[in-house]
Coordinates of C-alpha atoms in Angstrom, one line a residue:
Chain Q
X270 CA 2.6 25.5 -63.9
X271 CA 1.7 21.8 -64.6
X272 CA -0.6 21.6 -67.6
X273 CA -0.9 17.8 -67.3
X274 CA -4.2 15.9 -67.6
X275 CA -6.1 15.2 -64.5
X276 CA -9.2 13.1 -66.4
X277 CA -11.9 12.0 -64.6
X278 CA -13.0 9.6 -67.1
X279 CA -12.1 5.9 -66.1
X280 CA -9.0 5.8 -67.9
X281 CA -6.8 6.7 -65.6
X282 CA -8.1 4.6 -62.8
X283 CA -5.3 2.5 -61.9
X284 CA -6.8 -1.2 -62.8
X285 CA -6.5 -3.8 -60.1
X286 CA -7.0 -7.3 -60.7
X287 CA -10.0 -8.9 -61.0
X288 CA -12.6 -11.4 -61.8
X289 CA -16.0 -11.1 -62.8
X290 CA -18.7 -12.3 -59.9
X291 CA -21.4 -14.4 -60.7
X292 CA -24.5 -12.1 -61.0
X293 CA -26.6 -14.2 -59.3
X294 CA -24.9 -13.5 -56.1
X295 CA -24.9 -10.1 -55.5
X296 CA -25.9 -6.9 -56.9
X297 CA -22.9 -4.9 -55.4
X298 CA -19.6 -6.2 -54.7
X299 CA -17.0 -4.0 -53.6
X300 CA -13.0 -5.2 -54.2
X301 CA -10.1 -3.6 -52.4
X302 CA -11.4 -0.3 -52.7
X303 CA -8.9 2.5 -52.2
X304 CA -9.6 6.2 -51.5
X305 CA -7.5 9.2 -50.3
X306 CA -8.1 13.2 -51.1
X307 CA -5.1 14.0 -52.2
X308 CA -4.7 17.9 -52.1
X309 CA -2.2 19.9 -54.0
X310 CA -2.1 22.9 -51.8
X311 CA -1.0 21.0 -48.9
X312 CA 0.6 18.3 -50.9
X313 CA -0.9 15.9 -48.3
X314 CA -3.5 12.9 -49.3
X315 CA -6.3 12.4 -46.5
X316 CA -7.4 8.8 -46.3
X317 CA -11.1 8.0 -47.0
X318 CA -10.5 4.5 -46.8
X319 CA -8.7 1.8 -47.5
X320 CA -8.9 -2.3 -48.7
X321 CA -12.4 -2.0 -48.8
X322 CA -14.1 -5.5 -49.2
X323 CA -17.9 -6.2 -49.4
X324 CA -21.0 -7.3 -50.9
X325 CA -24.6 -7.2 -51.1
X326 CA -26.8 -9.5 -52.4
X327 CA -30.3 -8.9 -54.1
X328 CA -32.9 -7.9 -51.8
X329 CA -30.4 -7.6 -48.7
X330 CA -30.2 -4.5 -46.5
X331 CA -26.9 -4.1 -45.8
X332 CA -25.6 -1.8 -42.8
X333 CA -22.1 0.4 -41.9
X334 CA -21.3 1.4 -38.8
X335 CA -18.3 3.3 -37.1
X336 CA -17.5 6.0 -35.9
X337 CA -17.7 9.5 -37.2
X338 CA -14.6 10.4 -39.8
X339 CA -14.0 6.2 -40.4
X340 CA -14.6 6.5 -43.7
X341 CA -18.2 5.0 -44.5
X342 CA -19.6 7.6 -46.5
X343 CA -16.6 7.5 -48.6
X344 CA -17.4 4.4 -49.8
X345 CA -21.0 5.2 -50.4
X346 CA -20.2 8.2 -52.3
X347 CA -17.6 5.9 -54.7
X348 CA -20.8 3.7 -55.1
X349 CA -22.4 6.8 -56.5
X350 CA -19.1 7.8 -57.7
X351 CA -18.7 11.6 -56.6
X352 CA -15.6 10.4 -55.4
X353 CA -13.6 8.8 -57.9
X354 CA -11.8 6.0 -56.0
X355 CA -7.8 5.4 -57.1
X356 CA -7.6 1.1 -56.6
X357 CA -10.5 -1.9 -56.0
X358 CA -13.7 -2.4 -58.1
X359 CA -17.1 -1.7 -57.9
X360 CA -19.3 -4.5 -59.6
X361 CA -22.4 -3.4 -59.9
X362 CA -25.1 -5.9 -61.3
X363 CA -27.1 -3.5 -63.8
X364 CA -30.7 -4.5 -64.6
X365 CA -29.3 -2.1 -67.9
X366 CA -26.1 -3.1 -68.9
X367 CA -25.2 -6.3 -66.7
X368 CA -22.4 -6.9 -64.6
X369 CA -20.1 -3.2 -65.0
X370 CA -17.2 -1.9 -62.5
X371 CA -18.6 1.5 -61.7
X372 CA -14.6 2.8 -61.8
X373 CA -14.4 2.0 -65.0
X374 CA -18.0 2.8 -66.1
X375 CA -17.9 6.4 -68.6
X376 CA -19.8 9.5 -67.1
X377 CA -23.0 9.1 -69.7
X378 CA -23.3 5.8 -68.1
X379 CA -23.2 6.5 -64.7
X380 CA -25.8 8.9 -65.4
X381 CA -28.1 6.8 -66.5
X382 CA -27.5 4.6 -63.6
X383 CA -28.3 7.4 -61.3
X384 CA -31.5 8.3 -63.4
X385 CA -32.6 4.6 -63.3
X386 CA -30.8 1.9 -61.0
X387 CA -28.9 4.1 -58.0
X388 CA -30.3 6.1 -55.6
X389 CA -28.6 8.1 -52.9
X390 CA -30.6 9.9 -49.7
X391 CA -27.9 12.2 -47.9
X392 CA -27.8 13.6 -44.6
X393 CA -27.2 17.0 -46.2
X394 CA -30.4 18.9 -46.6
X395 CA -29.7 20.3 -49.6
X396 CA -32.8 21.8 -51.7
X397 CA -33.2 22.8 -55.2
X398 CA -34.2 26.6 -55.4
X399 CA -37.3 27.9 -56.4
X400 CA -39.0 23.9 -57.1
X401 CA -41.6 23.5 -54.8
X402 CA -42.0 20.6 -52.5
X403 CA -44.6 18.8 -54.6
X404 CA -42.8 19.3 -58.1
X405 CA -39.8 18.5 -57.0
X406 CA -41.2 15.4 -56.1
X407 CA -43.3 14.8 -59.4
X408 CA -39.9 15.2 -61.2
X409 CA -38.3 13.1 -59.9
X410 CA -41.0 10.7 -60.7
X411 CA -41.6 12.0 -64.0
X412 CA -37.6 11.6 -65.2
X413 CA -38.4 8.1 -64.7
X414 CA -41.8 7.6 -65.9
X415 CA -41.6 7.8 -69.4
X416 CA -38.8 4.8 -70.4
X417 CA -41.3 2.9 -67.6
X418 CA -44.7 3.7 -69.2
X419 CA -45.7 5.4 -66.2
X420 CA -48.4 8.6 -67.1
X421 CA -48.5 12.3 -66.1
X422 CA -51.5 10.9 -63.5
X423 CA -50.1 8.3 -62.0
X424 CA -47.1 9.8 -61.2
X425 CA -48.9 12.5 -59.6
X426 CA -51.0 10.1 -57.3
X427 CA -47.9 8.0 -56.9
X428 CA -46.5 11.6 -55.5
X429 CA -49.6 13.0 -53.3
X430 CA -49.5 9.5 -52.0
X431 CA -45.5 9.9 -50.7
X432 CA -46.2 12.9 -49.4
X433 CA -48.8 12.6 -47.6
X434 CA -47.1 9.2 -46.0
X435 CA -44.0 11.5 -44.9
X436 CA -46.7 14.0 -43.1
X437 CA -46.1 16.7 -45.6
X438 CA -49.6 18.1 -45.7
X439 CA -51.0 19.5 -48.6
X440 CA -50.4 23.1 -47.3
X441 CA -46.9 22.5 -47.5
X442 CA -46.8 21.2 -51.3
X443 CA -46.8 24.5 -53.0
X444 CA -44.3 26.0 -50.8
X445 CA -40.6 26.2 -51.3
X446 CA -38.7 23.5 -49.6
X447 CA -35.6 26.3 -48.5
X448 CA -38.3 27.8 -45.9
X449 CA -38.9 23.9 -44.2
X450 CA -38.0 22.8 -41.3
X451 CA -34.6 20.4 -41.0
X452 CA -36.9 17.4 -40.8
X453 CA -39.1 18.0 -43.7
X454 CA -36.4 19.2 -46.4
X455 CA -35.3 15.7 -45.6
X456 CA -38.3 13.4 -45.9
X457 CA -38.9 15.9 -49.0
X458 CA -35.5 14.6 -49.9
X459 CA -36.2 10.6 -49.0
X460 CA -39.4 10.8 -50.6
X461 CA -38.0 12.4 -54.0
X462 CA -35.2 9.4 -53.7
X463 CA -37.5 6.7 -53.0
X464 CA -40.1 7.4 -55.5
X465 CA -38.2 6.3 -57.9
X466 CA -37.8 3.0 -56.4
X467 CA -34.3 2.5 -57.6
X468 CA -32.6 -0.6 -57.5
X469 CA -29.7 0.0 -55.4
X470 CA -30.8 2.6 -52.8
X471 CA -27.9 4.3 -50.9
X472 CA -28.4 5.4 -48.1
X473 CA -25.7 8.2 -45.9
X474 CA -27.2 8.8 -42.4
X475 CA -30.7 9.9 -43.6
X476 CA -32.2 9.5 -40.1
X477 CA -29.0 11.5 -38.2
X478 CA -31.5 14.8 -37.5
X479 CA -35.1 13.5 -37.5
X480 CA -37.4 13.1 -34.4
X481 CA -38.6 10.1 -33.1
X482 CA -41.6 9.6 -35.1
X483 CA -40.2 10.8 -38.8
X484 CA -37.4 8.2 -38.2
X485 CA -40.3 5.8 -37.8
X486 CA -41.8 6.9 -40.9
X487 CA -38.5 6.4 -43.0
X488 CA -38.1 3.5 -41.0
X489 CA -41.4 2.1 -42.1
X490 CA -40.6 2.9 -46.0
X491 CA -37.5 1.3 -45.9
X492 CA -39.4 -1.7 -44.8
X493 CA -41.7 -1.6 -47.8
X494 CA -39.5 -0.8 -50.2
X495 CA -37.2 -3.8 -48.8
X496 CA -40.8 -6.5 -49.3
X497 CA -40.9 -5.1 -52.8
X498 CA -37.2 -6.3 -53.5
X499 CA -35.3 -2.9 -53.0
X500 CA -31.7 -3.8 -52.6
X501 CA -30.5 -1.0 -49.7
X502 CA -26.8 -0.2 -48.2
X503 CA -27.3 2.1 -45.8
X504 CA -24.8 3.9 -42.7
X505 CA -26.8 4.6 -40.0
X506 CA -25.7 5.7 -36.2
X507 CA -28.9 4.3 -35.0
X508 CA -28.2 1.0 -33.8
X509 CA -32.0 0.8 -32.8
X510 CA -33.1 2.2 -36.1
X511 CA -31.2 -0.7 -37.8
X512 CA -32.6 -3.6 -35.6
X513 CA -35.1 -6.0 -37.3
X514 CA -34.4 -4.1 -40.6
X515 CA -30.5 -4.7 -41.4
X516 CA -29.4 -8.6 -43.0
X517 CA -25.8 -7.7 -42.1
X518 CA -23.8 -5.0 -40.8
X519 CA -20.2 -3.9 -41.9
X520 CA -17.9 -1.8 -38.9
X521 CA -15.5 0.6 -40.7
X522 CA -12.6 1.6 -38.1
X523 CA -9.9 4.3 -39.1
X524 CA -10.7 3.7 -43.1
X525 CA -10.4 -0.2 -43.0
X526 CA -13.0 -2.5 -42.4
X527 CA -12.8 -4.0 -39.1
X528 CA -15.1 -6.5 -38.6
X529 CA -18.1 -8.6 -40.6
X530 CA -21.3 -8.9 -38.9
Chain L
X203 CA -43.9 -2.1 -69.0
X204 CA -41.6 -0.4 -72.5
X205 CA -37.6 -0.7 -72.1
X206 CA -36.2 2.3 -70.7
X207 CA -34.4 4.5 -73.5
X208 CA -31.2 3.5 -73.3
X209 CA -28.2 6.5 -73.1
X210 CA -25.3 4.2 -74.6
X211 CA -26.7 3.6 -77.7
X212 CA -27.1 7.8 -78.8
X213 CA -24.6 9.6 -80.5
X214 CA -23.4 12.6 -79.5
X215 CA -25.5 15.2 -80.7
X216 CA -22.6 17.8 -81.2
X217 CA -18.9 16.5 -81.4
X218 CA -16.1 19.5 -81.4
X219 CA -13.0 17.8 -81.6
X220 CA -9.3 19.2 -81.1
X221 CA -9.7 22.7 -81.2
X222 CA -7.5 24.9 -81.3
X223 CA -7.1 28.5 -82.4
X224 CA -4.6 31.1 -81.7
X225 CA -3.7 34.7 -82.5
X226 CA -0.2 35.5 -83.8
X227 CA 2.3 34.5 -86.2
X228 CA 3.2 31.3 -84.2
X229 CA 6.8 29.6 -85.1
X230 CA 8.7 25.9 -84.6
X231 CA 8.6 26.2 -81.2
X232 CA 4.6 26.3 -80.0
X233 CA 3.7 24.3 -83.1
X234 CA 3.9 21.3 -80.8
X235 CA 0.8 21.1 -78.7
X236 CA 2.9 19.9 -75.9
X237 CA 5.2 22.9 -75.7
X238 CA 5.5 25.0 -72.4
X239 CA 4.0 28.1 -72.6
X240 CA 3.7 31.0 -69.8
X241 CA -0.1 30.5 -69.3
X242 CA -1.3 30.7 -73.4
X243 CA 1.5 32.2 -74.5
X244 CA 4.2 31.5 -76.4
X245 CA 7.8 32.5 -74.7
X246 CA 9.1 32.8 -78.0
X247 CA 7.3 34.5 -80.6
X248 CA 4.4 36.0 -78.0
X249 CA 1.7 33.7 -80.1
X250 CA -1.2 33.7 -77.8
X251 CA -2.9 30.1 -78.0
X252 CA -6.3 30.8 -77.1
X253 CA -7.2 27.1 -77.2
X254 CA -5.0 23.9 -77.6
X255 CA -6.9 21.0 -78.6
X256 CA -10.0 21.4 -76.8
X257 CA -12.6 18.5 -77.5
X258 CA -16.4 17.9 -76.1
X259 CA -19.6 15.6 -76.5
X260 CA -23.1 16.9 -75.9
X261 CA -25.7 14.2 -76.0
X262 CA -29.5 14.9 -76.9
X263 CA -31.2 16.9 -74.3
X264 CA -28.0 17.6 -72.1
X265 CA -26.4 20.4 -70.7
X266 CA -22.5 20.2 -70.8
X267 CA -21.3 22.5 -68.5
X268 CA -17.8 24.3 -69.2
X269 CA -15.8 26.8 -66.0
X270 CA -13.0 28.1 -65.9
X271 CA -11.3 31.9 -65.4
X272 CA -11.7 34.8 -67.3
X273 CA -9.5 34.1 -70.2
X274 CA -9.2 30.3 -70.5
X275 CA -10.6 30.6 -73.4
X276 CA -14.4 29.9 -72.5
X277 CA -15.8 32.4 -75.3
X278 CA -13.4 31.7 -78.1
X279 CA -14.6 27.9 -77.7
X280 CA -18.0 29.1 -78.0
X281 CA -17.2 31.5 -80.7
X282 CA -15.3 28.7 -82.3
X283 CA -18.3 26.5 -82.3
X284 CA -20.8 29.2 -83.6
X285 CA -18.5 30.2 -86.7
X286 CA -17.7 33.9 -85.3
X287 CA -14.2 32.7 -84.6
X288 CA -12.2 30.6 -87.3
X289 CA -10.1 28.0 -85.5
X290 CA -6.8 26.8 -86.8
X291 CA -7.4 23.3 -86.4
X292 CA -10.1 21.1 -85.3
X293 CA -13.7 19.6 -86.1
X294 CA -17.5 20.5 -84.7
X295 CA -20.2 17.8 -86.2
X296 CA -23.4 17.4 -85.6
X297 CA -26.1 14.1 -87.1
X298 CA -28.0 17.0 -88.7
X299 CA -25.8 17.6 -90.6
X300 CA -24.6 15.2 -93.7
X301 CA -25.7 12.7 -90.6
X302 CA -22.2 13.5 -88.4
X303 CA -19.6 12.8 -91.3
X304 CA -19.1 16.3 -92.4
X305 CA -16.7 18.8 -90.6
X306 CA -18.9 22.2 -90.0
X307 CA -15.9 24.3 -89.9
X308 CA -15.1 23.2 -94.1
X309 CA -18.6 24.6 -94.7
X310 CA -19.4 27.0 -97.2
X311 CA -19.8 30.4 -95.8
X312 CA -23.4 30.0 -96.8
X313 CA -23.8 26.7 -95.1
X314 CA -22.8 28.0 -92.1
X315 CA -25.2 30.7 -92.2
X316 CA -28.0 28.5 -92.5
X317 CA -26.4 26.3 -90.3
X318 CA -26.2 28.6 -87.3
X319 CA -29.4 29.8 -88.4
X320 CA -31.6 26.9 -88.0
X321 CA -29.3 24.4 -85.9
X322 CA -27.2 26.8 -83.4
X323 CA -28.6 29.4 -81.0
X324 CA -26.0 31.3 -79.7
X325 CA -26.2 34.0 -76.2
X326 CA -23.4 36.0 -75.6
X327 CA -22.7 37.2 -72.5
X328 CA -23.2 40.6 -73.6
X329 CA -26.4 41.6 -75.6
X330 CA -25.1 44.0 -77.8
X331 CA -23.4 41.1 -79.4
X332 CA -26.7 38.8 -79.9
X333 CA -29.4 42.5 -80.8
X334 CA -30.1 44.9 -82.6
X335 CA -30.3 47.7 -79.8
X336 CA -32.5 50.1 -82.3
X337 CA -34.9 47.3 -83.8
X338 CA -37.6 46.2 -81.4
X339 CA -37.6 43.3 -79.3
X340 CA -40.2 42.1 -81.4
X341 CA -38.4 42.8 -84.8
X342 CA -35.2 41.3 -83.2
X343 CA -37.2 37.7 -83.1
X344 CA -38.3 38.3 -86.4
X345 CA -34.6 38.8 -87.8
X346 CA -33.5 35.8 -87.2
X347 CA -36.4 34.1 -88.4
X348 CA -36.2 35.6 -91.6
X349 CA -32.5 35.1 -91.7
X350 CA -33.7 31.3 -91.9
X351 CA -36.0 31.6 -94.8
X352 CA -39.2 32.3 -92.4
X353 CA -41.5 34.7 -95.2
X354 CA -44.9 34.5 -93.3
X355 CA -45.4 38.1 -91.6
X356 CA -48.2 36.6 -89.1
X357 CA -46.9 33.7 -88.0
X358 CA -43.2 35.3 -87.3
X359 CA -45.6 38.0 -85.4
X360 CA -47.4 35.2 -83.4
X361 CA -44.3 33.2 -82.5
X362 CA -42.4 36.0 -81.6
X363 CA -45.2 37.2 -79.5
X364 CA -45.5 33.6 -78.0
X365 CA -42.0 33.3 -77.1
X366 CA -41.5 37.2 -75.6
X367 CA -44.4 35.2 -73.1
X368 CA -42.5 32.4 -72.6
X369 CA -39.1 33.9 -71.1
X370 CA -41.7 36.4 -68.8
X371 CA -41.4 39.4 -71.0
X372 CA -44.3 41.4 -71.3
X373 CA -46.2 41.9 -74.2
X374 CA -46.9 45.6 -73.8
X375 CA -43.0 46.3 -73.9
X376 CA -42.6 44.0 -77.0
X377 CA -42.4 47.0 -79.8
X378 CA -40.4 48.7 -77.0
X379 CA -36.2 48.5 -78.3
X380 CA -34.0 46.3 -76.3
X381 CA -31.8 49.9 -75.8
X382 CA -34.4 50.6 -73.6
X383 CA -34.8 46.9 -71.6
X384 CA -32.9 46.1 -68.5
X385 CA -29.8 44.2 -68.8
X386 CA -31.8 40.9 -67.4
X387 CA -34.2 41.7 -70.0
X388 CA -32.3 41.8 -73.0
X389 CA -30.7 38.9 -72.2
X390 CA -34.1 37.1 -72.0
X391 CA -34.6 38.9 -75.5
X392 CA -31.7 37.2 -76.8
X393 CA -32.6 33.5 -75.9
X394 CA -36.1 34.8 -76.9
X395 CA -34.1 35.3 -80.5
X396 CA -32.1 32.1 -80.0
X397 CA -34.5 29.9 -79.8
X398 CA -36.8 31.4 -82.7
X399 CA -36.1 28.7 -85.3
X400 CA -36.1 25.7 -82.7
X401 CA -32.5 25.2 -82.6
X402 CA -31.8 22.1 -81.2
X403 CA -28.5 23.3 -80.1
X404 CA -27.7 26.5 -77.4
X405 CA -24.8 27.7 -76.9
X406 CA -24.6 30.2 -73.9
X407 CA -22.2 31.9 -72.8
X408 CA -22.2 33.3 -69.2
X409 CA -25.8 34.4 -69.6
X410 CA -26.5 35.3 -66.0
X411 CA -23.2 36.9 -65.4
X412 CA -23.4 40.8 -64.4
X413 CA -27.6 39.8 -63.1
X414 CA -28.5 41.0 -60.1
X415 CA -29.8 37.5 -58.1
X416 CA -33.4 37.4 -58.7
X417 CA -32.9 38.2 -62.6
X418 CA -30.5 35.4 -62.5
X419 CA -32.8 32.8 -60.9
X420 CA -35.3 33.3 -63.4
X421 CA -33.1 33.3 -66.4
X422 CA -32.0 30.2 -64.9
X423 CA -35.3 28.7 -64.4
X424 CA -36.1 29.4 -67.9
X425 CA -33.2 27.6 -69.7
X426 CA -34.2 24.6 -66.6
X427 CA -38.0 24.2 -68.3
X428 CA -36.2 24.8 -71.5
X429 CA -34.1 21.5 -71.0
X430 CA -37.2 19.8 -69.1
X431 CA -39.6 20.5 -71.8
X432 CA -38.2 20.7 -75.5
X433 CA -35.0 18.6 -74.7
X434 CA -32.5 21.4 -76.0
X435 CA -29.3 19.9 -75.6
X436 CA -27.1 23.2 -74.5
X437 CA -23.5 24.0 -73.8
X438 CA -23.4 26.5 -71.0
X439 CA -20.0 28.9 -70.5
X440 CA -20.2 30.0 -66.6
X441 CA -17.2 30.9 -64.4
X442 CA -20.2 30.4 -61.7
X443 CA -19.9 27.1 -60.1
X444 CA -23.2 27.5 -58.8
X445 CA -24.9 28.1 -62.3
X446 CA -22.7 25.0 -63.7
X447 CA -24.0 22.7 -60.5
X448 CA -27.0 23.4 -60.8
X449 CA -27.8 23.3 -64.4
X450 CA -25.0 20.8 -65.9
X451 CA -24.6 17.0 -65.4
X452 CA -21.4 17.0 -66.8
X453 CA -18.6 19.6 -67.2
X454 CA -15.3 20.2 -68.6
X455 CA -12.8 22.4 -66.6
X456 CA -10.8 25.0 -68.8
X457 CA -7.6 26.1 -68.0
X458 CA -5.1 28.4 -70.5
X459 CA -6.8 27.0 -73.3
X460 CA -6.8 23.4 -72.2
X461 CA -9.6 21.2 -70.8
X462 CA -7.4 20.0 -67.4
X463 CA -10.4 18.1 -66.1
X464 CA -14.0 16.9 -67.1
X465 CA -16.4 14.7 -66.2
X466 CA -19.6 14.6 -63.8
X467 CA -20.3 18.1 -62.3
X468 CA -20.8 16.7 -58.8
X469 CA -17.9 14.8 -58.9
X470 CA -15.7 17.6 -60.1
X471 CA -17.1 20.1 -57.5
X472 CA -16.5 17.3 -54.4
X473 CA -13.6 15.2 -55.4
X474 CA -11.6 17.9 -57.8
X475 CA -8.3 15.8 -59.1
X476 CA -6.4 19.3 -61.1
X477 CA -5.0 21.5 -58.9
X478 CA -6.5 24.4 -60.2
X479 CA -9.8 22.7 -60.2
X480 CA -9.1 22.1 -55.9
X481 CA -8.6 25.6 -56.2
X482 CA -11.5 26.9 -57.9
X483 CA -13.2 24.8 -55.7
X484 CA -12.1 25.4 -52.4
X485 CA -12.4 29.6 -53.3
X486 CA -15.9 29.0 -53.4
X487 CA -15.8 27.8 -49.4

């Protein structure tokens, strides 16, 4: 049996060349990004995707399309980095600790950048156990709330408020989330992400199983949080969701990119 | 509008460093680290090598997450880090203590009493280990109080009653003697007994294995606030992926006494690089 060293820690990340971006210009800018599963059973890599190129400037919202299996949310989840991409660079612009490839950024580090700078909304309507609805949204509030200066209060209101906006009545708020509907474990979910207002918001089909007028209501966040300089990159199969709201729009075909909007 | 606390700037709050520890006379051959052995053991002189170099950082307030199967060599990490165990190489090192520069395991058997006293907390997976079946639960909390100098009768009395509240055991049962508690209740006893001095380091090791599921969520819910409210940092031993997902940030992956993989938990459990780790993983599918 191998006993070799499969590391997760940047180190092994084979370096491509590169050159640091102005800051000024963007906030995210993705180089010839690389990623295939490679599984050991099987002995067989599956391609997420491949020579990935893009940025995303300051205050932009920045859409991917394609079709299902293209590889978008691949390169979302490298952003975030539960995948741990094999070639490229992520520079990512932190408000924290300045321009940083989030390949070669340590674990403790990223962590911080998901407490602070990086938020990700999934299509996956995954709930914590046993939190209700309104404290799972007051945590998330609260784990930022102290570095900011942000009280106990105000992070309450700031939570009854988000709430409330998603139509998540106050008979729900005491209730655990595992017995909502579809649509309300995910605005629960949006509104625990967005309450933060983080930096970099990522966003993976968060609209895919809502109705009309819940898609509105994200749509209409999305909007504010984009006037209050949220910087967004977001796959969506909505083509009518992203109208009016998207800068510029990425098409991902078969793992590469085909085609800059 | 303060500066948020920054993460980079922290030491490590407890540093073990190359551990390793073995049973058996060892020879030339598995001397080397590197050496081939079937699973821990040595092919040659049958030296079982519990753990080869094994090395982890928990920062303040974190929970490090560690899985792996029964007999990678989860526990004799644990036991390794607590003092039960002596390893044959390696360093554990802490800030409180000498401020980080001083090896724990070169400790004076009475340093390390008082050190596991007052900085450690330590759960074993299985009570009898961590009680004294006979002694109450009450006189249990009060044990390891004194063991750390603690001479005041009332106040032992009124903290151990205070924290028999706090992991939801009732006070009514607290002169009952753990013999007599339910398996999810003794182990509430015991963290009830680790974390009588304040340690600010726990060390647990599968606590919620063996507990039926309702047990288990609130023994997981308690060490959750414990982490949310008094900023334990903890080092939690589960071969549950679930407990270690839900409760760990970051985790190490243990294989026949080596760490194969480590890193962030969500990251291990989606994008799993160690074969074993794809695996463990895919088994849970």
């Amino acid at each position: 049996m191998s006993t070799s060293v499969a590391t997760v820690e940047p180190a092994t990340v084979s370096k491509a060349k590169r050159s640091v971006p102005s800051p000024a210009d963007c906030l995210l800018r993705i180089e010839g990004l690389s990623k295939g599963f490679y599984l050991h059973e099987t002995a067989r890599t599956i391609q997420g995707c491949q020579d990935i190129s893009l940025t995303v400037r300051p205050g932009e919202f920045v859409g991917i399309t394609g079709r299902s299996g293209s590889g978008k949310s691949t390169i979302l989840r490298s952003v975030y980095r539960t995948n741990l991409p094999q070639q490229g660079a992520i520079w990512y612009d932190s408000a924290r600790f300045g321009p940083l490839d989030l390949l070669q950024a340590g674990s403790r580090q990223i962590l911080y950048l998901r407490r602070f700078e990086l938020g990700f909304i999934s299509q996956f309507l995954h709930v914590l156990p046993r939190t209700t609805a309104y404290d799972r949204v007051l945590q998330s509030a609260l784990e930022v709330a102290g570095p900011l200066g942000i009280t106990r209060a105000e992070a309450c209101a700031e939570t009854e408020n988000l709430l409330r906006h998603f139509n998540l009545t106050p008979d729900l708020w005491e209730l655990y989330p595992l017995t909502f509907s579809g649509g309300e474990k995910l605005r629960l979910n949006i509104a625990a992400a967005m309450i933060k207002k983080p930096r970099l918001l990522l966003l993976d089909e968060p609209t895919a199983s809502l109705d009309q007028s819940s898609k509105l209501k994200v749509r209409e966040l999305i909007k504010q949080l984009k006037q209050q300089g949220c910087t967004m990159l977001g796959i969506f199969h909505d083509l009518e969701f992203m109208e009016g709201l998207c800068d510029r729009e990425y098409n991902m075909h078969e793992g590469f990119m085909a085609r800059k909007g | 509008m303060r500066e948020a606390a920054c993460f980079l700037d922290e030491a490590p709050f407890l540093t073990v460093e190359g551990i390793s520890c073995s049973f058996g006379p060892g020879c030339a051959y598995c001397a080397d680290d590197e050496a081939d052995l079937e699973r821990n053991r040595c092919p040659r002189c049958g030296t079982i090598h519990a753990l080869r170099r094994v090395s982890l950082d928990v920062y303040p307030g974190e929970i490090v997450g560690i899985v792996g199967e029964s007999g990678s060599g989860k526990s004799t990490l644990m036991r390794c880090i607590c003092f039960d165990q002596q390893p044959s190489a390696g360093s554990v090192a802490t800030p409180l203590v000498d401020g980080g520069t001083r090896n724990l395991l070169s400790c004076s058997p009475e340093q390390k009493r008082a050190i596991r006293n007052t900085v450690f907390g330590m759960v074993y997976q299985n009570p009898w280990l961590g009680l004294r079946m006979d002694f109450s639960a009450l006189s249990n909390i009060a044990e390891q109080m004194i063991a750390a100098g603690n001479r005041n009768v009332e106040g032992m009395l009124a903290r151990g009653r205070s924290l028999l509240e706090q992991v939801n055991i009732p006070l009514s049962r607290a002169a009952d003697t753990p013999r007599e508690f339910s398996g999810g209740m003794q182990q509430r006893v015991q963290i009830a007994k680790a974390l009588s001095n304040n340690p600010p380091i726990l060390l647990l090791d599968e606590v919620t294995t063996g507990l039926d599921l309702s047990v288990q969520a609130t023994v997981l819910d308690l060490i959750s606030t414990l982490r949310r409210e008094l900023d334990v940092s903890m080092v939690v031993v589960s071969h549950d992926l679930a407990v270690i997902r839900m409760l760990a940030q970051r985790s190490s992956v243990m294989l026949d006494g080596r760490v194969i993989e480590h890193g962030l938990t969500d990251q291990i459990l989606e994008d799993p690089q160690h074969r074993y780790t794809q695996q463990l993983v895919h088994s849970l599918l």
